Amino acid sequence: MKGDASLNRARMNILTIRPATPADLPAITEIYAHAVRTGTASYELEPPSLDEMTSRMEALLSRGYPYLAADDGGRLVGYAYAGPFRPRRAYRFMVEDSIYVAPDAQGRGVGGKLLRSLIAECERLGFRQIAAVIGDGSPNSASVKLHEALGFRHAGVLEGSGYKHGRWLDTIFMQLALNGGAATPPDPDSLPERLFRQGL
């Protein structure tokens, strides 16, 4: 057991968080497919195809939203991205995060490294709020605890809002303010304002 723990620590030392690229999409698609088929964090019922996942990535990257990969010695073991919280343009300063980790990499701190890096990128880009919309949320869920540990506050619960794998699911909303939140006017040089001026 001690040897296994030492190996895990050694492997974590080579974990890097980097921008995701189209070359990562087969692994990203596989990780997400497993989450859709076996879990309740995503409310999709059928895993999207590689083509669909490619379109989703392109839609985010083409507008400058952050999309990150967790690379463990050349193997992608997780990914995270932030996208528009809602399409209506007054929401432009708020993003919603998504984080998925390969089954055999869970419990090794990969999700925490991804979320920390994602928060930093969203702050750098000038966003003011990050929302976490956590499917099958409960106070003891790993995702809720992760977001709490990184400063997210609870913002509400939609009870019985999903039905998957034969049971009703609650959805938890959590929120983190960035760059002063609502205390200061928008930054005209921020990504959301630049997109707004471009009509995007």
mmCIF file of C-alpha atoms in Angstrom:
data_model
loop_
_atom_site.group_PDB
_atom_site.id
_atom_site.type_symbol
_atom_site.label_atom_id
_atom_site.label_comp_id
_atom_site.label_asym_id
_atom_site.label_seq_id
_atom_site.Cartn_x
_atom_site.Cartn_y
_atom_site.Cartn_z
ATOM 1 C CA MET A 1 0.000 0.000 0.000
ATOM 2 C CA LYS A 2 2.839 2.402 0.798
ATOM 3 C CA GLY A 3 4.354 1.663 -2.587
ATOM 4 C CA ASP A 4 1.067 2.496 -4.313
ATOM 5 C CA ALA A 5 0.831 5.796 -2.414
ATOM 6 C CA SER A 6 4.388 6.696 -3.353
ATOM 7 C CA LEU A 7 3.670 5.901 -6.995
ATOM 8 C CA ASN A 8 0.583 8.099 -6.957
ATOM 9 C CA ARG A 9 2.571 10.977 -5.438
ATOM 10 C CA ALA A 10 5.277 10.561 -8.060
ATOM 11 C CA ARG A 11 2.724 10.552 -10.852
ATOM 12 C CA MET A 12 1.054 13.687 -9.484
ATOM 13 C CA ASN A 13 4.419 15.443 -9.657
ATOM 14 C CA ILE A 14 4.326 15.214 -13.454
ATOM 15 C CA LEU A 15 0.695 16.276 -13.820
ATOM 16 C CA THR A 16 0.475 19.480 -15.841
ATOM 17 C CA ILE A 17 -2.488 21.692 -16.648
ATOM 18 C CA ARG A 18 -2.316 23.094 -20.169
ATOM 19 C CA PRO A 19 -4.646 24.451 -22.843
ATOM 20 C CA ALA A 20 -6.652 21.670 -24.470
ATOM 21 C CA THR A 21 -6.260 21.141 -28.214
ATOM 22 C CA PRO A 22 -8.241 19.247 -30.864
ATOM 23 C CA ALA A 23 -5.727 16.402 -30.490
ATOM 24 C CA ASP A 24 -7.146 15.833 -26.987
ATOM 25 C CA LEU A 25 -10.680 15.293 -28.237
ATOM 26 C CA PRO A 26 -10.669 11.479 -28.483
ATOM 27 C CA ALA A 27 -9.642 11.232 -24.815
ATOM 28 C CA ILE A 28 -12.037 14.028 -23.804
ATOM 29 C CA THR A 29 -14.879 12.278 -25.618
ATOM 30 C CA GLU A 30 -14.070 8.999 -23.857
ATOM 31 C CA ILE A 31 -13.931 10.600 -20.403
ATOM 32 C CA TYR A 32 -17.228 12.396 -20.943
ATOM 33 C CA ALA A 33 -18.902 9.308 -22.412
ATOM 34 C CA HIS A 34 -18.091 7.364 -19.254
ATOM 35 C CA ALA A 35 -19.545 10.171 -17.125
ATOM 36 C CA VAL A 36 -22.734 10.245 -19.192
ATOM 37 C CA ARG A 37 -23.204 6.467 -19.193
ATOM 38 C CA THR A 38 -22.417 5.746 -15.546
ATOM 39 C CA GLY A 39 -22.857 8.978 -13.605
ATOM 40 C CA THR A 40 -25.352 11.669 -12.778
ATOM 41 C CA ALA A 41 -23.200 14.814 -12.926
ATOM 42 C CA SER A 42 -24.255 15.274 -16.547
ATOM 43 C CA TYR A 43 -27.935 15.174 -17.421
ATOM 44 C CA GLU A 44 -27.225 13.990 -20.953
ATOM 45 C CA LEU A 45 -28.515 10.462 -21.477
ATOM 46 C CA GLU A 46 -26.523 9.493 -24.583
ATOM 47 C CA PRO A 47 -22.794 10.162 -24.974
ATOM 48 C CA PRO A 48 -22.096 12.721 -27.706
ATOM 49 C CA SER A 49 -20.050 11.668 -30.723
ATOM 50 C CA LEU A 50 -16.514 12.821 -31.401
ATOM 51 C CA ASP A 51 -17.882 15.165 -34.062
ATOM 52 C CA GLU A 52 -20.287 16.731 -31.584
ATOM 53 C CA MET A 53 -17.567 17.136 -28.946
ATOM 54 C CA THR A 54 -15.363 18.719 -31.608
ATOM 55 C CA SER A 55 -18.090 21.245 -32.448
ATOM 56 C CA ARG A 56 -18.556 22.080 -28.776
ATOM 57 C CA MET A 57 -14.840 22.694 -28.259
ATOM 58 C CA GLU A 58 -14.582 24.804 -31.406
ATOM 59 C CA ALA A 59 -17.528 26.954 -30.290
ATOM 60 C CA LEU A 60 -15.728 27.808 -27.056
ATOM 61 C CA LEU A 61 -12.184 28.215 -28.358
ATOM 62 C CA SER A 62 -13.268 30.386 -31.291
ATOM 63 C CA ARG A 63 -14.598 32.945 -28.810
ATOM 64 C CA GLY A 64 -11.633 32.776 -26.446
ATOM 65 C CA TYR A 65 -13.189 30.824 -23.578
ATOM 66 C CA PRO A 66 -10.769 28.716 -21.513
ATOM 67 C CA TYR A 67 -10.568 24.970 -22.157
ATOM 68 C CA LEU A 68 -7.931 23.103 -20.143
ATOM 69 C CA ALA A 69 -6.453 19.611 -20.101
ATOM 70 C CA ALA A 70 -4.829 17.696 -17.244
ATOM 71 C CA ASP A 71 -1.843 15.890 -18.743
ATOM 72 C CA ASP A 72 -0.238 13.077 -16.754
ATOM 73 C CA GLY A 73 3.014 12.296 -18.519
ATOM 74 C CA GLY A 74 1.441 12.488 -21.964
ATOM 75 C CA ARG A 75 -1.925 10.951 -21.044
ATOM 76 C CA LEU A 76 -4.986 13.157 -20.699
ATOM 77 C CA VAL A 77 -6.639 12.356 -17.358
ATOM 78 C CA GLY A 78 -9.124 15.199 -17.092
ATOM 79 C CA TYR A 79 -10.384 18.396 -18.636
ATOM 80 C CA ALA A 80 -12.228 21.547 -17.690
ATOM 81 C CA TYR A 81 -13.737 24.494 -19.478
ATOM 82 C CA ALA A 82 -15.814 27.585 -18.885
ATOM 83 C CA GLY A 83 -18.556 28.637 -21.249
ATOM 84 C CA PRO A 84 -21.428 31.114 -21.314
ATOM 85 C CA PHE A 85 -23.782 30.705 -18.378
ATOM 86 C CA ARG A 86 -26.758 31.656 -20.563
ATOM 87 C CA PRO A 87 -26.912 32.919 -24.168
ATOM 88 C CA ARG A 88 -28.622 36.250 -23.462
ATOM 89 C CA ARG A 89 -26.017 38.970 -23.661
ATOM 90 C CA ALA A 90 -26.582 40.616 -20.290
ATOM 91 C CA TYR A 91 -25.169 37.389 -18.805
ATOM 92 C CA ARG A 92 -21.871 37.909 -20.648
ATOM 93 C CA PHE A 93 -19.756 38.470 -17.515
ATOM 94 C CA MET A 94 -20.797 35.119 -16.022
ATOM 95 C CA VAL A 95 -19.457 31.732 -17.049
ATOM 96 C CA GLU A 96 -20.347 28.185 -16.060
ATOM 97 C CA ASP A 97 -17.622 25.678 -15.291
ATOM 98 C CA SER A 98 -17.435 22.012 -16.260
ATOM 99 C CA ILE A 99 -14.843 19.552 -14.940
ATOM 100 C CA TYR A 100 -14.463 15.866 -15.753
ATOM 101 C CA VAL A 101 -11.759 13.458 -14.595
ATOM 102 C CA ALA A 102 -10.945 9.981 -15.925
ATOM 103 C CA PRO A 103 -12.239 7.243 -13.587
ATOM 104 C CA ASP A 104 -8.791 5.903 -12.729
ATOM 105 C CA ALA A 105 -7.471 9.402 -11.955
ATOM 106 C CA GLN A 106 -10.177 10.405 -9.510
ATOM 107 C CA GLY A 107 -9.174 11.036 -5.905
ATOM 108 C CA ARG A 108 -5.702 12.251 -6.896
ATOM 109 C CA GLY A 109 -6.350 15.995 -6.837
ATOM 110 C CA VAL A 110 -6.770 16.337 -10.598
ATOM 111 C CA GLY A 111 -10.118 18.108 -10.299
ATOM 112 C CA GLY A 112 -8.710 20.621 -7.840
ATOM 113 C CA LYS A 113 -5.771 21.467 -10.078
ATOM 114 C CA LEU A 114 -8.078 21.898 -13.046
ATOM 115 C CA LEU A 115 -10.528 24.109 -11.179
ATOM 116 C CA ARG A 116 -7.802 26.329 -9.709
ATOM 117 C CA SER A 117 -6.342 26.855 -13.156
ATOM 118 C CA LEU A 118 -9.762 27.484 -14.665
ATOM 119 C CA ILE A 119 -10.579 30.109 -12.035
ATOM 120 C CA ALA A 120 -7.285 31.858 -12.724
ATOM 121 C CA GLU A 121 -7.973 31.890 -16.473
ATOM 122 C CA CYS A 122 -11.498 33.236 -16.020
ATOM 123 C CA GLU A 123 -10.154 35.971 -13.778
ATOM 124 C CA ARG A 124 -7.425 36.852 -16.277
ATOM 125 C CA LEU A 125 -10.013 37.136 -19.053
ATOM 126 C CA GLY A 126 -12.083 39.594 -17.035
ATOM 127 C CA PHE A 127 -15.156 37.551 -16.123
ATOM 128 C CA ARG A 128 -16.960 38.560 -12.933
ATOM 129 C CA GLN A 129 -18.799 35.414 -11.848
ATOM 130 C CA ILE A 130 -18.348 31.670 -12.215
ATOM 131 C CA ALA A 131 -21.357 29.419 -11.721
ATOM 132 C CA ALA A 132 -21.162 25.735 -10.935
ATOM 133 C CA VAL A 133 -24.325 23.852 -11.888
ATOM 134 C CA ILE A 134 -23.871 20.525 -10.128
ATOM 135 C CA GLY A 135 -26.079 17.655 -11.194
ATOM 136 C CA ASP A 136 -27.161 15.191 -8.503
ATOM 137 C CA GLY A 137 -25.801 17.629 -5.971
ATOM 138 C CA SER A 138 -25.739 16.903 -2.262
ATOM 139 C CA PRO A 139 -23.719 18.382 0.602
ATOM 140 C CA ASN A 140 -21.430 15.342 0.530
ATOM 141 C CA SER A 141 -20.812 15.146 -3.211
ATOM 142 C CA ALA A 142 -17.201 15.442 -4.335
ATOM 143 C CA SER A 143 -18.012 18.287 -6.726
ATOM 144 C CA VAL A 144 -19.767 20.337 -4.053
ATOM 145 C CA LYS A 145 -16.888 19.850 -1.626
ATOM 146 C CA LEU A 146 -14.344 20.786 -4.306
ATOM 147 C CA HIS A 147 -16.129 24.015 -5.152
ATOM 148 C CA GLU A 148 -16.588 24.877 -1.483
ATOM 149 C CA ALA A 149 -12.861 24.370 -0.892
ATOM 150 C CA LEU A 150 -12.056 26.883 -3.628
ATOM 151 C CA GLY A 151 -14.376 29.576 -2.314
ATOM 152 C CA PHE A 152 -17.667 28.983 -4.118
ATOM 153 C CA ARG A 153 -20.792 29.810 -2.131
ATOM 154 C CA HIS A 154 -24.128 28.051 -2.361
ATOM 155 C CA ALA A 155 -26.635 29.892 -4.524
ATOM 156 C CA GLY A 156 -29.668 27.610 -4.571
ATOM 157 C CA VAL A 157 -31.111 24.164 -5.258
ATOM 158 C CA LEU A 158 -33.501 22.961 -7.962
ATOM 159 C CA GLU A 159 -35.154 19.952 -6.359
ATOM 160 C CA GLY A 160 -36.099 17.002 -8.522
ATOM 161 C CA SER A 161 -34.862 18.783 -11.631
ATOM 162 C CA GLY A 162 -33.361 15.726 -13.325
ATOM 163 C CA TYR A 163 -34.326 12.079 -13.730
ATOM 164 C CA LYS A 164 -31.611 9.587 -14.621
ATOM 165 C CA HIS A 165 -30.719 5.997 -13.783
ATOM 166 C CA GLY A 166 -34.140 5.511 -12.230
ATOM 167 C CA ARG A 167 -34.130 8.321 -9.692
ATOM 168 C CA TRP A 168 -34.881 12.024 -9.278
ATOM 169 C CA LEU A 169 -31.895 14.326 -8.998
ATOM 170 C CA ASP A 170 -31.412 17.698 -7.350
ATOM 171 C CA THR A 171 -29.284 20.372 -9.007
ATOM 172 C CA ILE A 172 -27.098 22.592 -6.831
ATOM 173 C CA PHE A 173 -26.033 26.069 -7.925
ATOM 174 C CA MET A 174 -22.791 27.514 -6.577
ATOM 175 C CA GLN A 175 -21.120 30.812 -7.410
ATOM 176 C CA LEU A 176 -17.733 32.531 -7.152
ATOM 177 C CA ALA A 177 -17.130 36.248 -7.704
ATOM 178 C CA LEU A 178 -14.042 37.370 -9.630
ATOM 179 C CA ASN A 179 -12.383 40.736 -10.275
ATOM 180 C CA GLY A 180 -14.484 42.520 -7.685
ATOM 181 C CA GLY A 181 -17.735 40.892 -8.759
ATOM 182 C CA ALA A 182 -20.554 43.421 -8.953
ATOM 183 C CA ALA A 183 -18.695 46.065 -6.944
ATOM 184 C CA THR A 184 -17.056 47.813 -9.909
ATOM 185 C CA PRO A 185 -18.078 48.692 -13.493
ATOM 186 C CA PRO A 186 -17.217 46.353 -16.381
ATOM 187 C CA ASP A 187 -13.691 46.430 -17.768
ATOM 188 C CA PRO A 188 -13.878 47.513 -21.429
ATOM 189 C CA ASP A 189 -10.780 45.447 -22.205
ATOM 190 C CA SER A 190 -12.197 42.216 -20.759
ATOM 191 C CA LEU A 191 -13.028 39.300 -23.039
ATOM 192 C CA PRO A 192 -16.796 39.564 -22.435
ATOM 193 C CA GLU A 193 -16.807 43.244 -23.398
ATOM 194 C CA ARG A 194 -14.671 42.641 -26.470
ATOM 195 C CA LEU A 195 -17.034 39.877 -27.590
ATOM 196 C CA PHE A 196 -19.983 42.161 -26.927
ATOM 197 C CA ARG A 197 -18.538 44.886 -29.144
ATOM 198 C CA GLN A 198 -18.040 42.274 -31.877
ATOM 199 C CA GLY A 199 -21.685 41.245 -31.624
ATOM 200 C CA LEU A 200 -20.800 37.794 -30.321
#
